[in-house]
Amino acid sequence: MSGPAEEPRRDRAAGHRAAPAPAPGVPRTAAPGTCGGGAVIAAVYVPAAALACWSLGRTLWDGLAEPGIALAFGVLITVGELVGQGPAPAAGGARVPGVRAGAPLGAAGALAYALLGEAGGRPTTHGVHQVVAVVLAAGLVGLVPRLARGEGPALDPIARRVLTTGFAATCFQPLYNTGTLGSWVASGPVYPVFLIALLALTALCDAVLAAALARARTGWPYGPLLRDELRALLGLGSAVCATGVVISLATAVAGLWALPVFCLPLLLTQFAFRRFAAVRATYRQTIASLARSTEIAGYTPHGHARRVAALSRAVGRELGLNEPDLDLLEHAALMHDIGQLSLLDPVPDGATAPLPPAEQRRIALLGGAVVRQTGVPAEVAVIVERQADPYREQPVTARIVRTVNAYDDLSGESAGPGGPLRALERLRLSTARDHEPRVVEALARVLACGGRAG
C-alpha cells in the first residue's frame, strides 16, 4: 500500500567527494521538491492533516460512540501495523507489488471500520470523524516501535490511510446512518456488491495517491508507477478489499468475534508474501555475489557492477519499464561483465567501451554463455549477449545496459576533470550507431535529477 548502501565514490573530476551512490538495484531518488515534488507532497499532506485535526477535535468534543467497538478495531489496526513492520525485503531492491503496502491487515481493519453499519445486529452510531480518529490513533501507536528503533516515521502511508479511509467513510456512514443506503440497496446481494464497488473505488484513489507520492519522492515517471500500483490491486490489494468487506458484514451479524476469525486468512497471506519477498531478495543477493567475481579477480573496478545496475534500473524506470522488466534489467546489468573472466589478460580498468566492436561482442557472448549456466531467466542471458550489438538490433534493456556501462567506463576516476560531462557528450556523439538517443537523454535526466552529472 534496500539494500546496503554503497560506499561514496570520490569524484576526482569535481575535486570533492560525490554523494553516496544508491543502494544496489535501488533507483536514484531526488529530494522532494527538486523535480516539483514538494507541491504534490503538500497537496496530499495538507488535506490529510486538516482531516485528521478535524476528526480528532470532533471526537474529543463529542466523545467516543461504542468505545468497545472502537477499541477492538483500533487494536486490530495497530496489530496490523506492527506485523507489517517486520523485515520484508523487496525483490531486486525494489518494491514487490502487493507487499509494499506494508500493513494489509491494518488497511483491511481500517476499511472494515469505515464500512461498519451494525455490530452484532445492533446499529452503530460512529460517524466519519470517529472512523478517521480511530484509524489515525491506531496508526500512530503502530509507529512507536519504529521510533524506538531510531527509524523515521513513515508518514506517507499514514497520510494515504487517513484520506482513503475518510473517503470510504464519507461515502458510507452518512448514507447508512440516515437510512438512505437502505432505501437504495436494501438488504440481500446488492448490499455486498455496493460495498465491494465502494472499496474498489477507494483502492483506486489510494493507488493514485501512492503513485503521486512516489513520483514526488523519486522523480520517476508517473505512468509506470501508477501501472505498478494498479497491477498490485489484483494481488494483495484485492485480498485487502475482500477482507474489509467480509469483516464488516460478519461483524454486523456475529459481533466482534468476527475480527480474529476473518483476519487470520489475510494474516497468513501477508506472511506468505513476505516469505516470497525474502526468497527473491536472497536470489538477487546470490546474483550480486556472482557479479562481484569480476571485481575479486581484478577484471573490473570495485563497485562497477553495482553502479551500472543501479543506474540502469533508474534509466529503465525513466523510460517507463515495468517492475518485471526492471528486475531482468538489473540482473543483466549486475552480470554484464562476467564474460571478462574468460580473458587471459584483464582489460585496462575493466573498461570494455573503448574496445573494438568485435572484442566487445566476443566478451558479451562469453558472458551470456556463463549466465545461462547460473539458472537465471533466459531473458537475462539475452540482454548480456546483445549488449554489444548495434542499438537498432537490441532490445531496449540491452540498449540501457550498453549505454550505462559506457558512461561508467568513460566517467571513472581516471577520466580526469569534467569526466562525467565529457562522458555524456561522447555518448551523444555516438548515437548514430552505438547508443540510442532516447536512452542517452534518459540517462542525462536521471543524472541531472540525482545531481551526479553536475
CSV table of C-alpha atoms in Angstrom, one decimal:
chain,number,residue,atom,x,y,z
A,1,MET,CA,0.0,0.0,0.0
A,2,SER,CA,17.1,-1.8,0.4
A,3,GLY,CA,19.7,-3.0,0.1
A,4,PRO,CA,23.0,-2.0,1.8
A,5,ALA,CA,24.2,1.5,1.0
A,6,GLU,CA,27.1,1.7,-1.4
A,7,GLU,CA,30.3,3.5,-0.3
A,8,PRO,CA,30.7,7.0,-1.7
A,9,ARG,CA,32.9,7.4,-4.7
A,10,ARG,CA,35.5,10.2,-4.8
A,11,ASP,CA,34.8,12.3,-7.8
A,12,ARG,CA,38.2,13.4,-8.9
A,13,ALA,CA,36.8,15.4,-11.7
A,14,ALA,CA,34.9,17.7,-9.4
A,15,GLY,CA,37.6,17.6,-6.7
A,16,HIS,CA,35.2,16.6,-3.9
A,17,ARG,CA,33.5,13.5,-2.5
A,18,ALA,CA,30.4,12.7,-4.5
A,19,ALA,CA,27.1,11.9,-2.9
A,20,PRO,CA,26.7,8.3,-1.9
A,21,ALA,CA,25.7,6.1,-4.7
A,22,PRO,CA,22.3,4.4,-4.4
A,23,ALA,CA,21.9,1.1,-2.8
A,24,PRO,CA,22.4,-1.8,-5.2
A,25,GLY,CA,19.4,-2.0,-7.5
A,26,VAL,CA,17.6,1.0,-6.0
A,27,PRO,CA,17.0,3.8,-8.5
A,28,ARG,CA,18.4,7.1,-7.5
A,29,THR,CA,15.9,9.3,-5.7
A,30,ALA,CA,15.5,13.0,-5.9
A,31,ALA,CA,15.0,15.2,-2.9
A,32,PRO,CA,11.3,16.2,-2.5
A,33,GLY,CA,10.8,19.5,-4.4
A,34,THR,CA,13.8,19.1,-6.6
A,35,CYS,CA,11.7,17.9,-9.5
A,36,GLY,CA,8.5,19.6,-8.5
A,37,GLY,CA,7.6,17.0,-5.9
A,38,GLY,CA,7.2,19.4,-3.0
A,39,ALA,CA,3.8,20.7,-4.2
A,40,VAL,CA,2.5,17.2,-4.7
A,41,ILE,CA,3.5,16.2,-1.2
A,42,ALA,CA,1.9,19.3,0.2
A,43,ALA,CA,-1.3,18.7,-1.8
A,44,VAL,CA,-1.5,15.3,0.0
A,45,TYR,CA,-0.3,16.2,3.4
A,46,VAL,CA,-2.3,19.4,3.9
A,47,PRO,CA,-5.8,17.8,3.4
A,48,ALA,CA,-4.7,14.8,5.4
A,49,ALA,CA,-3.6,17.0,8.3
A,50,ALA,CA,-6.8,19.1,8.1
A,51,LEU,CA,-9.0,16.0,8.1
A,52,ALA,CA,-7.0,14.5,11.0
A,53,CYS,CA,-7.2,17.6,13.1
A,54,TRP,CA,-11.0,18.0,12.5
A,55,SER,CA,-11.6,14.3,13.2
A,56,LEU,CA,-9.6,14.3,16.5
A,57,GLY,CA,-11.1,17.5,17.7
A,58,ARG,CA,-14.7,16.4,16.9
A,59,THR,CA,-14.2,13.1,18.5
A,60,LEU,CA,-12.7,14.6,21.7
A,61,TRP,CA,-15.6,17.1,21.8
A,62,ASP,CA,-18.4,14.5,21.2
A,63,GLY,CA,-16.8,11.5,22.9
A,64,LEU,CA,-16.4,8.0,21.6
A,65,ALA,CA,-19.5,6.2,20.4
A,66,GLU,CA,-19.4,2.5,21.2
A,67,PRO,CA,-16.0,2.7,22.8
A,68,GLY,CA,-15.7,-1.1,22.9
A,69,ILE,CA,-16.1,-1.4,19.1
A,70,ALA,CA,-13.7,1.5,18.6
A,71,LEU,CA,-11.1,-0.1,20.8
A,72,ALA,CA,-11.4,-3.5,19.1
A,73,PHE,CA,-10.9,-2.1,15.6
A,74,GLY,CA,-8.1,0.2,16.9
A,75,VAL,CA,-6.3,-2.8,18.3
A,76,LEU,CA,-6.8,-4.7,15.1
A,77,ILE,CA,-5.3,-1.8,13.1
A,78,THR,CA,-2.4,-1.4,15.5
A,79,VAL,CA,-1.6,-5.1,15.3
A,80,GLY,CA,-1.7,-4.9,11.5
A,81,GLU,CA,0.7,-2.0,11.6
A,82,LEU,CA,3.1,-3.8,13.9
A,83,VAL,CA,3.0,-7.0,12.0
A,84,GLY,CA,3.6,-5.1,8.8
A,85,GLN,CA,6.8,-3.5,10.1
A,86,GLY,CA,8.9,-6.7,10.1
A,87,PRO,CA,11.6,-7.2,7.5
A,88,ALA,CA,10.1,-7.6,4.1
A,89,PRO,CA,12.9,-7.3,1.7
A,90,ALA,CA,11.9,-6.3,-1.8
A,91,ALA,CA,13.0,-8.2,-4.8
A,92,GLY,CA,15.7,-6.6,-6.7
A,93,GLY,CA,15.9,-3.7,-4.3
A,94,ALA,CA,12.5,-2.5,-5.5
A,95,ARG,CA,9.1,-2.8,-4.1
A,96,VAL,CA,7.3,-6.1,-4.6
A,97,PRO,CA,3.7,-5.5,-5.8
A,98,GLY,CA,1.3,-6.2,-3.0
A,99,VAL,CA,3.9,-6.4,-0.3
A,100,ARG,CA,4.9,-2.7,-0.5
A,101,ALA,CA,1.6,-1.8,1.2
A,102,GLY,CA,3.4,-2.8,4.4
A,103,ALA,CA,0.3,-3.4,6.6
A,104,PRO,CA,-2.5,-5.0,4.7
A,105,LEU,CA,-4.1,-6.3,7.8
A,106,GLY,CA,-4.2,-2.7,9.2
A,107,ALA,CA,-5.6,-1.4,5.9
A,108,ALA,CA,-8.4,-4.1,5.9
A,109,GLY,CA,-9.3,-3.3,9.5
A,110,ALA,CA,-9.5,0.4,8.7
A,111,LEU,CA,-11.7,-0.1,5.7
A,112,ALA,CA,-13.9,-2.5,7.6
A,113,TYR,CA,-14.5,0.1,10.4
A,114,ALA,CA,-15.3,2.7,7.8
A,115,LEU,CA,-18.0,0.4,6.3
A,116,LEU,CA,-19.4,-0.8,9.6
A,117,GLY,CA,-23.1,-0.2,10.0
A,118,GLU,CA,-24.1,-2.8,12.6
A,119,ALA,CA,-22.3,-4.8,15.2
A,120,GLY,CA,-24.0,-8.0,16.5
A,121,GLY,CA,-27.3,-7.0,14.9
A,122,ARG,CA,-27.4,-3.5,16.6
A,123,PRO,CA,-26.8,-0.3,14.6
A,124,THR,CA,-23.7,1.7,15.3
A,125,THR,CA,-23.6,5.4,15.6
A,126,HIS,CA,-20.0,6.4,15.0
A,127,GLY,CA,-19.5,8.8,12.1
A,128,VAL,CA,-16.8,9.8,9.7
A,129,HIS,CA,-14.8,11.8,12.3
A,130,GLN,CA,-14.6,8.8,14.7
A,131,VAL,CA,-13.5,6.5,11.9
A,132,VAL,CA,-10.7,8.8,10.9
A,133,ALA,CA,-9.7,9.4,14.5
A,134,VAL,CA,-9.5,5.7,15.5
A,135,VAL,CA,-7.6,4.9,12.3
A,136,LEU,CA,-5.1,7.7,12.9
A,137,ALA,CA,-4.6,7.0,16.6
A,138,ALA,CA,-4.0,3.3,15.8
A,139,GLY,CA,-1.6,4.1,13.1
A,140,LEU,CA,0.4,6.5,15.3
A,141,VAL,CA,0.6,3.8,18.1
A,142,GLY,CA,1.9,1.4,15.5
A,143,LEU,CA,4.7,3.9,14.7
A,144,VAL,CA,6.1,3.7,18.3
A,145,PRO,CA,8.3,0.7,17.7
A,146,ARG,CA,9.8,2.3,14.6
A,147,LEU,CA,10.6,5.5,16.6
A,148,ALA,CA,12.0,3.4,19.4
A,149,ARG,CA,14.4,1.7,16.9
A,150,GLY,CA,15.5,5.1,15.7
A,151,GLU,CA,13.8,4.9,12.4
A,152,GLY,CA,12.0,7.8,10.8
A,153,PRO,CA,8.2,7.8,10.9
A,154,ALA,CA,6.5,6.5,7.7
A,155,LEU,CA,4.2,9.5,7.2
A,156,ASP,CA,3.2,8.8,3.6
A,157,PRO,CA,1.2,5.6,4.4
A,158,ILE,CA,-0.5,7.4,7.3
A,159,ALA,CA,-1.5,10.3,5.1
A,160,ARG,CA,-2.8,7.9,2.4
A,161,ARG,CA,-4.7,5.9,5.1
A,162,VAL,CA,-6.3,9.0,6.5
A,163,LEU,CA,-7.5,10.2,3.1
A,164,THR,CA,-8.7,6.9,1.7
A,165,THR,CA,-10.4,5.8,5.0
A,166,GLY,CA,-12.0,9.2,5.2
A,167,PHE,CA,-13.2,8.9,1.6
A,168,ALA,CA,-14.7,5.4,2.2
A,169,ALA,CA,-16.4,6.5,5.5
A,170,THR,CA,-17.8,9.7,3.9
A,171,CYS,CA,-19.3,7.7,1.1
A,172,PHE,CA,-20.8,5.1,3.5
A,173,GLN,CA,-21.6,6.4,7.0
A,174,PRO,CA,-23.9,9.4,6.2
A,175,LEU,CA,-25.9,7.2,3.8
A,176,TYR,CA,-26.2,4.4,6.2
A,177,ASN,CA,-27.0,6.4,9.3
A,178,THR,CA,-29.7,8.4,7.6
A,179,GLY,CA,-31.3,5.2,6.1
A,180,THR,CA,-30.7,6.4,2.5
A,181,LEU,CA,-28.5,3.4,1.8
A,182,GLY,CA,-31.1,1.0,3.0
A,183,SER,CA,-33.7,2.6,0.7
A,184,TRP,CA,-31.3,2.3,-2.3
A,185,VAL,CA,-29.9,-1.2,-2.0
A,186,ALA,CA,-31.9,-2.6,1.0
A,187,SER,CA,-30.6,-6.0,2.0
A,188,GLY,CA,-29.6,-9.0,0.1
A,189,PRO,CA,-26.9,-9.5,-2.5
A,190,VAL,CA,-26.9,-5.9,-3.7
A,191,TYR,CA,-25.5,-4.6,-0.4
A,192,PRO,CA,-22.2,-6.5,-0.6
A,193,VAL,CA,-21.9,-5.5,-4.2
A,194,PHE,CA,-22.2,-1.9,-3.2
A,195,LEU,CA,-19.5,-2.4,-0.5
A,196,ILE,CA,-17.2,-4.0,-3.0
A,197,ALA,CA,-17.7,-1.3,-5.6
A,198,LEU,CA,-17.0,1.4,-2.9
A,199,LEU,CA,-13.8,-0.3,-1.8
A,200,ALA,CA,-12.7,-0.7,-5.4
A,201,LEU,CA,-13.1,3.0,-5.9
A,202,THR,CA,-11.2,3.6,-2.6
A,203,ALA,CA,-8.4,1.3,-3.7
A,204,LEU,CA,-8.2,3.2,-7.0
A,205,CYS,CA,-7.9,6.5,-5.1
A,206,ASP,CA,-5.2,5.0,-2.9
A,207,ALA,CA,-3.2,3.8,-6.0
A,208,VAL,CA,-3.4,7.3,-7.5
A,209,LEU,CA,-2.1,8.8,-4.2
A,210,ALA,CA,0.6,6.2,-3.8
A,211,ALA,CA,1.9,6.8,-7.4
A,212,ALA,CA,1.8,10.6,-6.9
A,213,LEU,CA,3.8,10.4,-3.7
A,214,ALA,CA,6.3,8.0,-5.2
A,215,ARG,CA,6.7,10.4,-8.2
A,216,ALA,CA,7.2,13.3,-5.8
A,217,ARG,CA,9.8,11.4,-3.7
A,218,THR,CA,11.8,9.8,-6.5
A,219,GLY,CA,11.2,11.8,-9.7
A,220,TRP,CA,10.3,8.6,-11.5
A,221,PRO,CA,7.7,8.8,-14.3
A,222,TYR,CA,4.1,8.8,-13.0
A,223,GLY,CA,2.7,6.4,-15.6
A,224,PRO,CA,4.8,3.3,-14.8
A,225,LEU,CA,4.3,4.0,-11.1
A,226,LEU,CA,0.6,4.1,-11.5
A,227,ARG,CA,0.6,0.9,-13.6
A,228,ASP,CA,2.6,-0.9,-10.9
A,229,GLU,CA,0.1,0.3,-8.2
A,230,LEU,CA,-2.9,-0.8,-10.3
A,231,ARG,CA,-1.3,-4.2,-11.0
A,232,ALA,CA,-0.8,-4.6,-7.3
A,233,LEU,CA,-4.6,-4.3,-6.8
A,234,LEU,CA,-5.0,-7.6,-8.5
A,235,GLY,CA,-2.8,-9.2,-5.9
A,236,LEU,CA,-2.8,-8.4,-2.2
A,237,GLY,CA,-4.9,-5.3,-2.8
A,238,SER,CA,-7.9,-7.4,-3.8
A,239,ALA,CA,-7.4,-9.5,-0.7
A,240,VAL,CA,-7.4,-6.4,1.5
A,241,CYS,CA,-10.6,-5.1,-0.1
A,242,ALA,CA,-12.3,-8.5,0.2
A,243,THR,CA,-11.3,-8.9,3.8
A,244,GLY,CA,-12.5,-5.5,4.7
A,245,VAL,CA,-16.0,-6.3,3.2
A,246,VAL,CA,-16.1,-9.7,4.9
A,247,ILE,CA,-15.2,-8.3,8.3
A,248,SER,CA,-17.8,-5.5,8.0
A,249,LEU,CA,-20.5,-8.0,7.0
A,250,ALA,CA,-19.5,-10.6,9.6
A,251,THR,CA,-19.3,-8.1,12.4
A,252,ALA,CA,-22.8,-6.9,11.6
A,253,VAL,CA,-24.1,-10.5,12.3
A,254,ALA,CA,-21.6,-12.1,14.7
A,255,GLY,CA,-20.2,-9.1,16.6
A,256,LEU,CA,-16.6,-8.5,17.4
A,257,TRP,CA,-15.8,-12.3,17.4
A,258,ALA,CA,-15.7,-11.9,13.6
A,259,LEU,CA,-12.5,-9.8,13.8
A,260,PRO,CA,-9.9,-12.5,14.8
A,261,VAL,CA,-11.7,-15.2,12.7
A,262,PHE,CA,-11.8,-13.4,9.4
A,263,CYS,CA,-8.4,-11.6,9.8
A,264,LEU,CA,-6.5,-14.9,10.1
A,265,PRO,CA,-6.5,-15.7,6.3
A,266,LEU,CA,-5.2,-12.2,5.4
A,267,LEU,CA,-2.5,-12.5,8.1
A,268,LEU,CA,-1.4,-15.8,6.7
A,269,THR,CA,-1.4,-14.4,3.2
A,270,GLN,CA,0.8,-11.5,4.4
A,271,PHE,CA,3.3,-13.9,5.9
A,272,ALA,CA,3.4,-15.9,2.6
A,273,PHE,CA,4.0,-12.7,0.6
A,274,ARG,CA,6.8,-11.7,2.9
A,275,ARG,CA,8.4,-15.2,2.6
A,276,PHE,CA,8.2,-14.8,-1.2
A,277,ALA,CA,9.9,-11.4,-1.0
A,278,ALA,CA,12.6,-12.8,1.2
A,279,VAL,CA,13.3,-15.6,-1.2
A,280,ARG,CA,13.5,-13.2,-4.1
A,281,ALA,CA,15.9,-11.0,-2.1
A,282,THR,CA,18.1,-13.9,-1.4
A,283,TYR,CA,18.0,-14.8,-5.1
A,284,ARG,CA,19.1,-11.3,-6.0
A,285,GLN,CA,21.9,-11.3,-3.4
A,286,THR,CA,23.2,-14.5,-5.0
A,287,ILE,CA,23.3,-12.8,-8.4
A,288,ALA,CA,25.1,-9.8,-6.9
A,289,SER,CA,27.7,-12.1,-5.2
A,290,LEU,CA,28.3,-13.8,-8.6
A,291,ALA,CA,28.7,-10.4,-10.3
A,292,ARG,CA,31.4,-9.5,-7.8
A,293,SER,CA,33.6,-12.3,-9.1
A,294,THR,CA,35.0,-10.0,-11.8
A,295,GLU,CA,36.0,-7.4,-9.1
A,296,ILE,CA,37.6,-10.0,-6.8
A,297,ALA,CA,39.6,-11.3,-9.8
A,298,GLY,CA,40.7,-7.8,-10.6
A,299,TYR,CA,39.0,-7.6,-14.0
A,300,THR,CA,36.7,-4.7,-13.2
A,301,PRO,CA,36.9,-1.8,-10.7
A,302,HIS,CA,35.3,-2.1,-7.3
A,303,GLY,CA,31.6,-1.3,-7.4
A,304,HIS,CA,31.3,-1.1,-11.2
A,305,ALA,CA,28.6,-3.7,-11.5
A,306,ARG,CA,26.6,-2.2,-8.7
A,307,ARG,CA,26.8,1.2,-10.1
A,308,VAL,CA,25.8,0.1,-13.6
A,309,ALA,CA,22.9,-1.9,-12.1
A,310,ALA,CA,21.6,0.9,-10.0
A,311,LEU,CA,21.8,3.5,-12.8
A,312,SER,CA,20.4,1.1,-15.4
A,313,ARG,CA,17.3,0.5,-13.2
A,314,ALA,CA,16.9,4.3,-12.8
A,315,VAL,CA,17.1,4.8,-16.6
A,316,GLY,CA,14.7,1.9,-17.2
A,317,ARG,CA,12.3,3.5,-14.8
A,318,GLU,CA,12.7,6.8,-16.6
A,319,LEU,CA,11.8,5.1,-19.9
A,320,GLY,CA,8.7,3.6,-18.4
A,321,LEU,CA,9.7,-0.1,-18.0
A,322,ASN,CA,7.5,-2.1,-15.6
A,323,GLU,CA,8.8,-3.9,-12.5
A,324,PRO,CA,9.4,-7.4,-14.1
A,325,ASP,CA,11.4,-5.8,-16.9
A,326,LEU,CA,13.3,-3.7,-14.4
A,327,ASP,CA,14.2,-6.8,-12.4
A,328,LEU,CA,15.6,-8.5,-15.6
A,329,LEU,CA,17.4,-5.3,-16.5
A,330,GLU,CA,19.1,-5.1,-13.1
A,331,HIS,CA,20.2,-8.8,-13.1
A,332,ALA,CA,21.7,-8.4,-16.5
A,333,ALA,CA,23.4,-5.2,-15.5
A,334,LEU,CA,24.9,-6.9,-12.5
A,335,MET,CA,26.4,-9.7,-14.6
A,336,HIS,CA,27.1,-7.7,-17.8
A,337,ASP,CA,30.9,-8.0,-17.4
A,338,ILE,CA,31.1,-11.6,-16.3
A,339,GLY,CA,32.4,-12.6,-19.7
A,340,GLN,CA,35.7,-10.9,-18.9
A,341,LEU,CA,36.5,-13.9,-16.7
A,342,SER,CA,37.4,-15.8,-19.9
A,343,LEU,CA,40.1,-13.3,-20.8
A,344,LEU,CA,43.8,-14.2,-20.3
A,345,ASP,CA,44.7,-10.5,-19.7
A,346,PRO,CA,42.3,-8.1,-17.9
A,347,VAL,CA,41.1,-5.1,-19.9
A,348,PRO,CA,42.7,-1.9,-18.5
A,349,ASP,CA,40.4,-0.6,-15.8
A,350,GLY,CA,37.8,-3.2,-16.8
A,351,ALA,CA,36.5,-0.7,-19.4
A,352,THR,CA,35.0,-2.5,-22.4
A,353,ALA,CA,33.6,0.6,-24.0
A,354,PRO,CA,36.8,1.6,-25.8
A,355,LEU,CA,37.4,-1.9,-27.1
A,356,PRO,CA,36.8,-2.8,-30.8
A,357,PRO,CA,33.2,-3.8,-31.5
A,358,ALA,CA,34.3,-7.4,-32.3
A,359,GLU,CA,36.0,-7.8,-29.0
A,360,GLN,CA,33.1,-6.3,-27.1
A,361,ARG,CA,30.8,-8.8,-28.9
A,362,ARG,CA,33.0,-11.7,-28.1
A,363,ILE,CA,33.1,-10.8,-24.4
A,364,ALA,CA,29.3,-10.3,-24.4
A,365,LEU,CA,28.7,-13.7,-26.0
A,366,LEU,CA,31.0,-15.4,-23.5
A,367,GLY,CA,29.2,-13.6,-20.7
A,368,GLY,CA,25.8,-14.8,-22.0
A,369,ALA,CA,27.1,-18.4,-22.0
A,370,VAL,CA,28.2,-18.1,-18.4
A,371,VAL,CA,24.9,-16.5,-17.4
A,372,ARG,CA,22.9,-19.3,-19.0
A,373,GLN,CA,24.6,-21.8,-16.6
A,374,THR,CA,23.5,-19.9,-13.5
A,375,GLY,CA,19.8,-20.7,-13.6
A,376,VAL,CA,18.6,-17.1,-14.1
A,377,PRO,CA,15.8,-16.4,-16.6
A,378,ALA,CA,16.9,-16.8,-20.2
A,379,GLU,CA,16.0,-13.1,-20.9
A,380,VAL,CA,18.9,-12.1,-18.7
A,381,ALA,CA,21.4,-14.0,-20.8
A,382,VAL,CA,19.9,-12.5,-23.9
A,383,ILE,CA,20.4,-9.0,-22.6
A,384,VAL,CA,24.0,-9.8,-21.7
A,385,GLU,CA,24.7,-11.3,-25.1
A,386,ARG,CA,23.1,-8.4,-27.0
A,387,GLN,CA,24.6,-5.5,-25.1
A,388,ALA,CA,27.4,-5.2,-27.7
A,389,ASP,CA,25.2,-5.2,-30.8
A,390,PRO,CA,24.3,-2.1,-32.7
A,391,TYR,CA,21.5,-0.5,-30.8
A,392,ARG,CA,18.9,-0.7,-33.6
A,393,GLU,CA,19.2,-4.6,-33.3
A,394,GLN,CA,19.0,-4.6,-29.5
A,395,PRO,CA,16.0,-4.9,-27.1
A,396,VAL,CA,15.6,-1.7,-25.0
A,397,THR,CA,17.0,-3.4,-21.9
A,398,ALA,CA,20.3,-4.2,-23.7
A,399,ARG,CA,20.5,-0.7,-25.0
A,400,ILE,CA,20.3,0.6,-21.5
A,401,VAL,CA,23.0,-1.7,-20.2
A,402,ARG,CA,25.3,-0.8,-23.1
A,403,THR,CA,24.8,3.0,-22.6
A,404,VAL,CA,25.1,3.0,-18.8
A,405,ASN,CA,28.1,0.7,-18.9
A,406,ALA,CA,29.8,3.0,-21.3
A,407,TYR,CA,29.0,6.0,-19.2
A,408,ASP,CA,30.5,4.4,-16.1
A,409,ASP,CA,33.6,3.3,-18.0
A,410,LEU,CA,34.1,6.8,-19.5
A,411,SER,CA,33.4,8.8,-16.3
A,412,GLY,CA,35.6,6.8,-14.0
A,413,GLU,CA,38.3,8.1,-11.7
A,414,SER,CA,40.8,8.1,-14.5
A,415,ALA,CA,38.7,10.3,-16.7
A,416,GLY,CA,40.2,13.5,-15.3
A,417,PRO,CA,38.5,16.8,-14.8
A,418,GLY,CA,35.0,17.0,-16.2
A,419,GLY,CA,34.8,13.3,-16.8
A,420,PRO,CA,31.1,12.8,-16.3
A,421,LEU,CA,30.2,15.7,-18.6
A,422,ARG,CA,32.6,14.6,-21.2
A,423,ALA,CA,31.3,11.0,-21.0
A,424,LEU,CA,27.8,12.2,-21.7
A,425,GLU,CA,29.0,14.3,-24.6
A,426,ARG,CA,30.8,11.3,-26.1
A,427,LEU,CA,27.6,9.2,-25.7
A,428,ARG,CA,25.6,11.8,-27.5
A,429,LEU,CA,28.2,11.9,-30.3
A,430,SER,CA,27.9,8.1,-30.7
A,431,THR,CA,24.1,8.0,-31.1
A,432,ALA,CA,24.4,7.3,-34.9
A,433,ARG,CA,25.3,3.6,-34.3
A,434,ASP,CA,26.3,2.7,-30.7
A,435,HIS,CA,23.7,4.3,-28.4
A,436,GLU,CA,20.0,5.1,-28.8
A,437,PRO,CA,19.4,8.9,-28.4
A,438,ARG,CA,16.3,8.2,-26.2
A,439,VAL,CA,18.4,6.2,-23.8
A,440,VAL,CA,21.2,8.7,-23.6
A,441,GLU,CA,18.8,11.5,-22.9
A,442,ALA,CA,17.0,9.4,-20.2
A,443,LEU,CA,20.4,8.8,-18.6
A,444,ALA,CA,21.1,12.6,-18.7
A,445,ARG,CA,17.8,13.3,-17.0
A,446,VAL,CA,18.5,10.7,-14.3
A,447,LEU,CA,22.0,12.2,-13.6
A,448,ALA,CA,20.7,15.7,-13.6
A,449,CYS,CA,17.9,14.9,-11.1
A,450,GLY,CA,20.3,12.9,-8.9
A,451,GLY,CA,23.0,15.6,-9.1
A,452,ARG,CA,25.8,13.3,-10.1
A,453,ALA,CA,26.5,14.9,-13.5
A,454,GLY,CA,26.8,18.3,-12.1
